[in-house]
CSV table of C-alpha atoms in Angstrom, one decimal:
chain,number,residue,atom,x,y,z
A,1,UNK,CA,22.8,52.9,-10.5
A,2,UNK,CA,22.9,51.4,-14.0
A,3,UNK,CA,25.6,49.0,-12.9
A,4,UNK,CA,23.5,47.8,-9.9
A,5,UNK,CA,20.5,47.4,-12.2
A,6,UNK,CA,22.5,45.3,-14.6
A,7,UNK,CA,23.8,43.2,-11.8
A,8,UNK,CA,20.3,42.6,-10.5
A,9,UNK,CA,19.0,41.8,-14.0
A,10,UNK,CA,21.9,39.5,-14.7
A,11,UNK,CA,21.5,37.7,-11.4
A,12,UNK,CA,17.7,37.3,-12.1
A,13,UNK,CA,18.5,35.7,-15.5
A,14,UNK,CA,21.0,33.3,-13.9
A,15,UNK,CA,18.6,32.4,-11.1
A,16,UNK,CA,15.7,31.8,-13.5
A,17,UNK,CA,18.0,29.6,-15.6
A,18,UNK,CA,19.0,27.6,-12.6
A,19,UNK,CA,15.5,27.2,-11.4
A,20,UNK,CA,14.3,26.3,-14.9
A,21,UNK,CA,17.0,23.6,-15.4
A,22,UNK,CA,16.4,22.3,-11.9
A,23,UNK,CA,12.7,22.0,-12.5
A,24,UNK,CA,13.3,20.3,-15.9
A,25,UNK,CA,15.6,17.7,-14.3
A,26,UNK,CA,13.2,17.1,-11.5
A,27,UNK,CA,10.4,16.6,-13.9
A,28,UNK,CA,12.3,14.2,-16.1
A,29,UNK,CA,14.1,12.2,-13.4
A,30,UNK,CA,11.4,11.9,-10.8
A,31,UNK,CA,10.5,8.4,-11.8
A,32,UNK,CA,14.0,7.2,-11.0
A,33,UNK,CA,13.8,9.0,-7.7
A,34,UNK,CA,10.4,7.7,-6.7
A,35,UNK,CA,10.7,4.2,-8.0
A,36,UNK,CA,14.0,3.1,-6.5
A,37,UNK,CA,14.1,-0.3,-8.3
A,38,UNK,CA,17.9,-0.4,-8.2
A,39,UNK,CA,18.2,0.0,-4.5
A,40,UNK,CA,19.7,-2.1,-2.9
A,41,UNK,CA,22.3,-2.8,-5.5
A,42,UNK,CA,21.6,-5.7,-7.9
A,43,UNK,CA,17.8,-5.6,-7.1
A,44,UNK,CA,17.2,-5.8,-10.9
A,45,UNK,CA,19.6,-8.8,-11.2
A,46,UNK,CA,18.9,-10.9,-8.1
A,47,UNK,CA,15.6,-12.0,-6.6
A,48,UNK,CA,15.3,-14.3,-3.7
A,49,UNK,CA,12.7,-17.1,-4.1
A,50,UNK,CA,10.3,-18.5,-1.6
A,51,UNK,CA,12.4,-21.7,-1.5
A,52,UNK,CA,15.2,-19.6,0.1
A,53,UNK,CA,12.9,-19.1,3.0
A,54,UNK,CA,11.6,-22.7,3.2
A,55,UNK,CA,8.4,-22.0,1.3
A,56,UNK,CA,8.4,-24.8,-1.2
A,57,UNK,CA,4.7,-24.7,-2.3
A,58,UNK,CA,4.9,-21.9,-4.7
A,59,UNK,CA,4.7,-20.9,-8.4
A,60,UNK,CA,7.0,-18.6,-10.2
A,61,UNK,CA,4.7,-16.6,-12.5
A,62,UNK,CA,4.9,-14.5,-15.6
A,63,UNK,CA,1.7,-12.3,-15.8
A,64,UNK,CA,1.1,-10.3,-19.0
A,65,UNK,CA,-0.6,-7.0,-18.6
A,66,UNK,CA,-3.1,-5.5,-21.1
A,67,UNK,CA,-0.4,-3.2,-22.4
A,68,UNK,CA,1.9,-6.1,-23.2
A,69,UNK,CA,4.3,-5.9,-20.2
A,70,UNK,CA,5.4,-9.1,-18.5
A,71,UNK,CA,5.5,-8.8,-14.7
A,72,UNK,CA,7.0,-11.4,-12.4
A,73,UNK,CA,5.1,-12.8,-9.4
A,74,UNK,CA,5.3,-15.4,-6.8
A,75,UNK,CA,2.2,-17.3,-5.7
A,76,UNK,CA,2.9,-18.9,-2.3
A,77,UNK,CA,0.3,-21.6,-1.6
A,78,UNK,CA,-1.1,-22.5,1.8
A,79,UNK,CA,-2.6,-26.0,1.8
A,80,UNK,CA,-5.1,-27.0,4.4
A,81,UNK,CA,-4.8,-30.8,4.0
A,82,UNK,CA,-1.9,-33.2,4.1
A,83,UNK,CA,-2.6,-34.4,0.6
A,84,UNK,CA,-2.1,-30.8,-0.7
A,85,UNK,CA,-5.3,-30.8,-2.7
A,86,UNK,CA,-7.1,-27.9,-0.9
A,87,UNK,CA,-5.9,-24.3,-0.7
A,88,UNK,CA,-6.6,-21.9,2.1
A,89,UNK,CA,-9.9,-20.0,1.7
A,90,UNK,CA,-8.2,-16.6,1.6
A,91,UNK,CA,-5.5,-14.9,-0.6
A,92,UNK,CA,-3.4,-11.9,0.3
A,93,UNK,CA,-2.3,-9.7,-2.6
A,94,UNK,CA,1.0,-8.0,-1.5
A,95,UNK,CA,2.2,-4.6,-2.9
A,96,UNK,CA,5.7,-3.7,-1.7
A,97,UNK,CA,7.3,-0.3,-1.0
A,98,UNK,CA,9.3,1.8,-3.6
A,99,UNK,CA,12.7,0.1,-3.2
A,100,UNK,CA,13.9,-3.4,-3.9
A,101,UNK,CA,11.8,-6.2,-5.4
A,102,UNK,CA,9.3,-8.8,-4.2
A,103,UNK,CA,12.1,-11.2,-3.1
A,104,UNK,CA,13.1,-8.7,-0.3
A,105,UNK,CA,9.6,-9.1,1.2
A,106,UNK,CA,9.5,-12.9,1.4
A,107,UNK,CA,10.2,-13.1,5.2
A,108,UNK,CA,7.2,-11.0,5.8
A,109,UNK,CA,5.2,-13.0,3.3
A,110,UNK,CA,6.1,-16.2,5.2
A,111,UNK,CA,4.8,-14.7,8.4
A,112,UNK,CA,1.5,-13.9,6.7
A,113,UNK,CA,1.2,-17.4,5.4
A,114,UNK,CA,1.9,-18.9,8.8
A,115,UNK,CA,0.0,-16.4,11.0
A,116,UNK,CA,-3.1,-15.8,8.8
A,117,UNK,CA,-3.2,-19.2,7.1
A,118,UNK,CA,-3.6,-17.6,3.6
A,119,UNK,CA,-2.2,-17.9,0.2
A,120,UNK,CA,0.0,-14.9,-0.9
A,121,UNK,CA,0.4,-13.4,-4.4
A,122,UNK,CA,3.2,-10.9,-4.5
A,123,UNK,CA,4.5,-9.1,-7.6
A,124,UNK,CA,7.5,-7.0,-8.7
A,125,UNK,CA,6.0,-3.9,-10.4
A,126,UNK,CA,7.1,-3.2,-13.9
A,127,UNK,CA,10.6,-1.9,-13.9
A,128,UNK,CA,11.4,-3.9,-10.7
A,129,UNK,CA,13.3,-7.1,-10.3
A,130,UNK,CA,12.9,-9.3,-13.4
A,131,UNK,CA,9.7,-7.6,-14.5
A,132,UNK,CA,9.7,-5.8,-17.9
A,133,UNK,CA,9.0,-2.1,-18.6
A,134,UNK,CA,9.6,1.1,-16.7
A,135,UNK,CA,7.8,2.0,-13.5
A,136,UNK,CA,5.2,4.7,-13.5
A,137,UNK,CA,1.9,5.5,-11.7
A,138,UNK,CA,-0.2,4.6,-14.7
A,139,UNK,CA,1.7,1.4,-15.4
A,140,UNK,CA,1.8,0.2,-11.8
A,141,UNK,CA,-2.0,0.7,-11.6
A,142,UNK,CA,-2.3,-1.6,-14.7
A,143,UNK,CA,-0.1,-4.1,-13.0
A,144,UNK,CA,-2.3,-4.1,-9.9
A,145,UNK,CA,-5.5,-4.6,-11.8
A,146,UNK,CA,-4.0,-7.3,-13.9
A,147,UNK,CA,-2.8,-9.1,-10.8
A,148,UNK,CA,-6.4,-9.1,-9.4
A,149,UNK,CA,-7.8,-10.3,-12.7
A,150,UNK,CA,-5.3,-13.1,-12.7
A,151,UNK,CA,-6.6,-14.4,-9.4
A,152,UNK,CA,-10.2,-14.4,-10.7
A,153,UNK,CA,-9.2,-16.4,-13.7
A,154,UNK,CA,-7.7,-19.2,-11.7
A,155,UNK,CA,-10.1,-21.9,-10.7
A,156,UNK,CA,-8.2,-22.6,-7.5
A,157,UNK,CA,-8.1,-19.0,-6.4
A,158,UNK,CA,-11.2,-17.2,-7.8
A,159,UNK,CA,-13.5,-18.2,-4.9
A,160,UNK,CA,-11.0,-17.3,-2.1
A,161,UNK,CA,-11.4,-14.2,0.0
A,162,UNK,CA,-9.1,-11.5,-1.4
A,163,UNK,CA,-7.3,-9.2,1.0
A,164,UNK,CA,-5.1,-6.4,-0.4
A,165,UNK,CA,-1.9,-5.3,1.5
A,166,UNK,CA,0.2,-2.3,0.7
A,167,UNK,CA,3.2,-0.7,2.5
A,168,UNK,CA,4.3,2.9,1.8
A,169,UNK,CA,3.9,3.5,-1.9
A,170,UNK,CA,2.4,0.0,-2.1
A,171,UNK,CA,-0.3,1.4,0.2
A,172,UNK,CA,-1.2,3.9,-2.6
A,173,UNK,CA,-1.4,1.0,-5.0
A,174,UNK,CA,-3.6,-1.0,-2.6
A,175,UNK,CA,-5.9,1.9,-2.0
A,176,UNK,CA,-6.4,2.5,-5.8
A,177,UNK,CA,-7.1,-1.2,-6.4
A,178,UNK,CA,-9.4,-1.7,-3.5
A,179,UNK,CA,-11.4,1.4,-4.3
A,180,UNK,CA,-11.9,0.2,-7.8
A,181,UNK,CA,-12.9,-3.3,-6.8
A,182,UNK,CA,-14.7,-2.9,-3.5
A,183,UNK,CA,-17.4,-5.4,-4.5
A,184,UNK,CA,-14.8,-8.1,-5.3
A,185,UNK,CA,-12.4,-7.9,-2.4
A,186,UNK,CA,-12.8,-8.7,1.3
A,187,UNK,CA,-10.3,-6.6,3.2
A,188,UNK,CA,-7.6,-3.9,2.9
A,189,UNK,CA,-4.4,-3.6,5.0
A,190,UNK,CA,-2.4,-0.4,4.8
A,191,UNK,CA,1.0,0.3,6.4
A,192,UNK,CA,2.7,3.7,6.7
A,193,UNK,CA,1.3,5.1,3.5
A,194,UNK,CA,0.7,8.7,2.5
A,195,UNK,CA,-2.1,11.1,1.3
A,196,UNK,CA,-0.5,12.1,-2.0
A,197,UNK,CA,3.0,12.1,-3.4
A,198,UNK,CA,3.0,15.9,-3.7
A,199,UNK,CA,2.2,16.2,0.0
A,200,UNK,CA,4.9,13.8,0.9
A,201,UNK,CA,7.7,15.5,-1.0
A,202,UNK,CA,8.2,18.4,1.5
A,203,UNK,CA,8.8,15.9,4.3
A,204,UNK,CA,11.3,13.9,2.3
A,205,UNK,CA,13.1,16.6,0.4
A,206,UNK,CA,12.3,20.1,1.9
A,207,UNK,CA,14.3,21.9,-0.8
A,208,UNK,CA,12.0,20.5,-3.5
A,209,UNK,CA,8.9,22.0,-1.9
A,210,UNK,CA,8.6,24.8,-4.5
A,211,UNK,CA,8.6,22.2,-7.2
A,212,UNK,CA,5.9,19.9,-6.0
A,213,UNK,CA,3.6,21.1,-8.8
A,214,UNK,CA,6.0,19.4,-11.2
A,215,UNK,CA,5.3,16.0,-9.7
A,216,UNK,CA,3.4,14.0,-12.3
A,217,UNK,CA,3.5,10.8,-10.2
A,218,UNK,CA,0.7,12.0,-8.0
A,219,UNK,CA,-0.7,8.9,-6.3
A,220,UNK,CA,-3.7,10.9,-4.9
A,221,UNK,CA,-4.8,8.4,-2.3
A,222,UNK,CA,-6.8,11.1,-0.4
A,223,UNK,CA,-9.2,11.3,-3.4
A,224,UNK,CA,-9.4,7.5,-3.7
A,225,UNK,CA,-10.4,7.3,0.0
A,226,UNK,CA,-13.6,9.1,-0.7
A,227,UNK,CA,-14.8,6.1,-2.7
A,228,UNK,CA,-14.9,3.7,0.2
A,229,UNK,CA,-18.6,3.8,0.8
A,230,UNK,CA,-19.6,0.4,-0.7
A,231,UNK,CA,-21.3,-2.1,1.6
A,232,UNK,CA,-21.5,-5.8,1.1
A,233,UNK,CA,-23.5,-8.5,3.0
A,234,UNK,CA,-21.8,-10.8,5.4
A,235,UNK,CA,-22.7,-14.4,6.1
A,236,UNK,CA,-25.5,-13.2,8.5
A,237,UNK,CA,-27.0,-10.9,5.9
A,238,UNK,CA,-25.8,-7.7,7.5
A,239,UNK,CA,-24.4,-5.0,5.3
A,240,UNK,CA,-20.9,-3.7,6.3
A,241,UNK,CA,-18.2,-1.5,4.9
A,242,UNK,CA,-15.1,-3.1,3.6
A,243,UNK,CA,-12.8,-3.9,6.6
A,244,UNK,CA,-9.7,-1.7,6.5
A,245,UNK,CA,-6.7,-2.1,8.9
A,246,UNK,CA,-4.3,0.8,9.3
A,247,UNK,CA,-0.8,0.0,10.7
A,248,UNK,CA,1.1,3.1,11.8
A,249,UNK,CA,4.7,3.5,13.1
A,250,UNK,CA,5.1,6.0,15.9
A,251,UNK,CA,8.6,7.1,14.7
A,252,UNK,CA,8.0,7.0,11.0
A,253,UNK,CA,10.7,9.2,9.5
A,254,UNK,CA,9.4,9.1,5.9
A,255,UNK,CA,5.6,9.4,6.1
A,256,UNK,CA,4.5,11.9,8.8
A,257,UNK,CA,2.3,10.2,11.3
A,258,UNK,CA,-0.1,13.1,10.9
A,259,UNK,CA,-0.7,12.1,7.2
A,260,UNK,CA,-1.6,8.6,8.2
A,261,UNK,CA,-3.9,10.0,10.9
A,262,UNK,CA,-5.6,12.2,8.3
A,263,UNK,CA,-6.0,9.2,6.0
A,264,UNK,CA,-7.8,7.4,8.8
A,265,UNK,CA,-10.0,10.4,9.5
A,266,UNK,CA,-10.9,10.8,5.8
A,267,UNK,CA,-12.0,7.2,5.6
A,268,UNK,CA,-14.2,7.5,8.7
A,269,UNK,CA,-15.7,10.8,7.8
A,270,UNK,CA,-16.5,9.5,4.3
A,271,UNK,CA,-18.3,6.5,5.7
A,272,UNK,CA,-20.0,8.5,8.4
A,273,UNK,CA,-21.5,10.8,5.8
A,274,UNK,CA,-22.8,7.9,3.8
A,275,UNK,CA,-24.4,6.3,6.9
A,276,UNK,CA,-27.9,6.8,8.3
A,277,UNK,CA,-28.4,8.7,11.5
A,278,UNK,CA,-29.3,5.4,13.3
A,279,UNK,CA,-26.1,3.8,12.0
A,280,UNK,CA,-24.1,6.7,13.2
A,281,UNK,CA,-25.6,6.5,16.7
A,282,UNK,CA,-24.8,2.8,16.9
A,283,UNK,CA,-21.3,3.3,15.6
A,284,UNK,CA,-20.3,6.2,17.8
A,285,UNK,CA,-22.1,5.4,21.0
A,286,UNK,CA,-19.5,5.0,23.8
A,287,UNK,CA,-16.7,5.0,21.2
A,288,UNK,CA,-14.4,7.9,22.1
A,289,UNK,CA,-10.8,8.3,21.0
A,290,UNK,CA,-8.5,7.1,23.8
A,291,UNK,CA,-5.2,8.6,24.6
A,292,UNK,CA,-2.3,6.9,22.9
A,293,UNK,CA,-0.8,4.4,25.4
A,294,UNK,CA,2.9,3.7,25.5
A,295,UNK,CA,2.7,0.7,23.3
A,296,UNK,CA,-0.3,0.6,21.0
A,297,UNK,CA,-3.5,2.4,20.1
A,298,UNK,CA,-6.4,0.2,19.1
A,299,UNK,CA,-9.6,1.6,17.9
A,300,UNK,CA,-12.4,0.6,15.5
A,301,UNK,CA,-15.0,2.8,13.8
A,302,UNK,CA,-16.9,2.4,10.6
A,303,UNK,CA,-14.9,-0.8,10.0
A,304,UNK,CA,-11.7,1.1,9.9
A,305,UNK,CA,-9.3,-0.4,12.5
A,306,UNK,CA,-6.3,1.7,13.7
A,307,UNK,CA,-3.1,0.4,15.3
A,308,UNK,CA,0.0,2.5,16.2
A,309,UNK,CA,3.2,0.8,17.2
A,310,UNK,CA,5.7,2.4,19.4
A,311,UNK,CA,9.5,2.7,18.9
A,312,UNK,CA,9.5,1.5,15.3
A,313,UNK,CA,10.2,3.4,12.1
A,314,UNK,CA,8.9,3.4,8.6
A,315,UNK,CA,10.6,0.2,7.4
A,316,UNK,CA,10.8,-1.9,10.6
A,317,UNK,CA,7.1,-1.9,11.7
A,318,UNK,CA,7.0,-5.6,11.2
A,319,UNK,CA,9.6,-6.3,14.0
A,320,UNK,CA,7.2,-4.9,16.7
A,321,UNK,CA,6.2,-7.8,19.0
A,322,UNK,CA,2.5,-7.0,18.5
A,323,UNK,CA,2.6,-6.6,14.7
A,324,UNK,CA,1.4,-10.0,13.6
A,325,UNK,CA,-0.9,-10.4,16.6
A,326,UNK,CA,-2.7,-7.3,15.5
A,327,UNK,CA,-3.0,-8.5,12.0
A,328,UNK,CA,-4.1,-12.0,13.0
A,329,UNK,CA,-6.7,-10.7,15.4
A,330,UNK,CA,-8.2,-8.4,12.7
A,331,UNK,CA,-8.0,-11.2,10.2
A,332,UNK,CA,-9.8,-13.8,12.3
A,333,UNK,CA,-12.6,-11.3,13.1
A,334,UNK,CA,-13.1,-9.7,9.7
A,335,UNK,CA,-11.9,-12.3,7.1
A,336,UNK,CA,-12.1,-15.8,8.5
A,337,UNK,CA,-15.3,-15.3,10.6
A,338,UNK,CA,-17.2,-13.4,7.9
């Protein structure tokens, strides 16, 4: 009996040691796992430029953050006159996903410039591409706010309508920035983003589920969503919530579709609770949730617009034939015409 007890006790010590070491490693290395700045290979050494994609009207920027980090950015300009003296009246701020750098997103940026007729400012987060520093939630939030402040300091951009775009973890960045600056921005576009990093981990790496409490890079978007109650007046004097466009992939293998649906519902419920009874009746009258058709689900409520694309995954949503049409239609209605 004593031998069995010793074996059990010894096994318990070994297991505890392994769990402890695993937890320590996960805690210390999670930034490298979450912020895959070196994937694909040479992403910290090579960055495509807008000129590589026939976008010649651009600036290669160094933006200094309040904590002294220099981040790299491209400003792609959209001129509306042949003399190139007038810029487009809207500017998209683009926050990319967790891998690669801003150069990898330039084909998408080009489509935004062409389809929406806007300027685009895209950054490589700290620790990405040629930007200085190490990536972290706290640091990237500083990068995001610094980027927005940069726009408002430029005479040629400060009066443009600002729309924030974020894909995957970039969506968490975009949610944070838009929530903090609702009175200064004009729209928010989110693609395949999540509720919180801790809630995402079990889907990505099921074996790490017991260790989610060790995740200090939390990105708690579900809490930030509760802040989206601000209303601003449009050109007709009507008060409206910030327009938000949600782009979801039916076959997303990284962010569960259920999380994105919950994100949508949190937004709508938050705005519903902050609305008057009359506003609720107007908003909800005759507006019932349709079944999801084969190709796309389109629905609007409380200025939250929802689109789901069939047969595309987490990283290839933009290849869906209706992707840019959806964005352009939303843009024309909620940005250009307001």
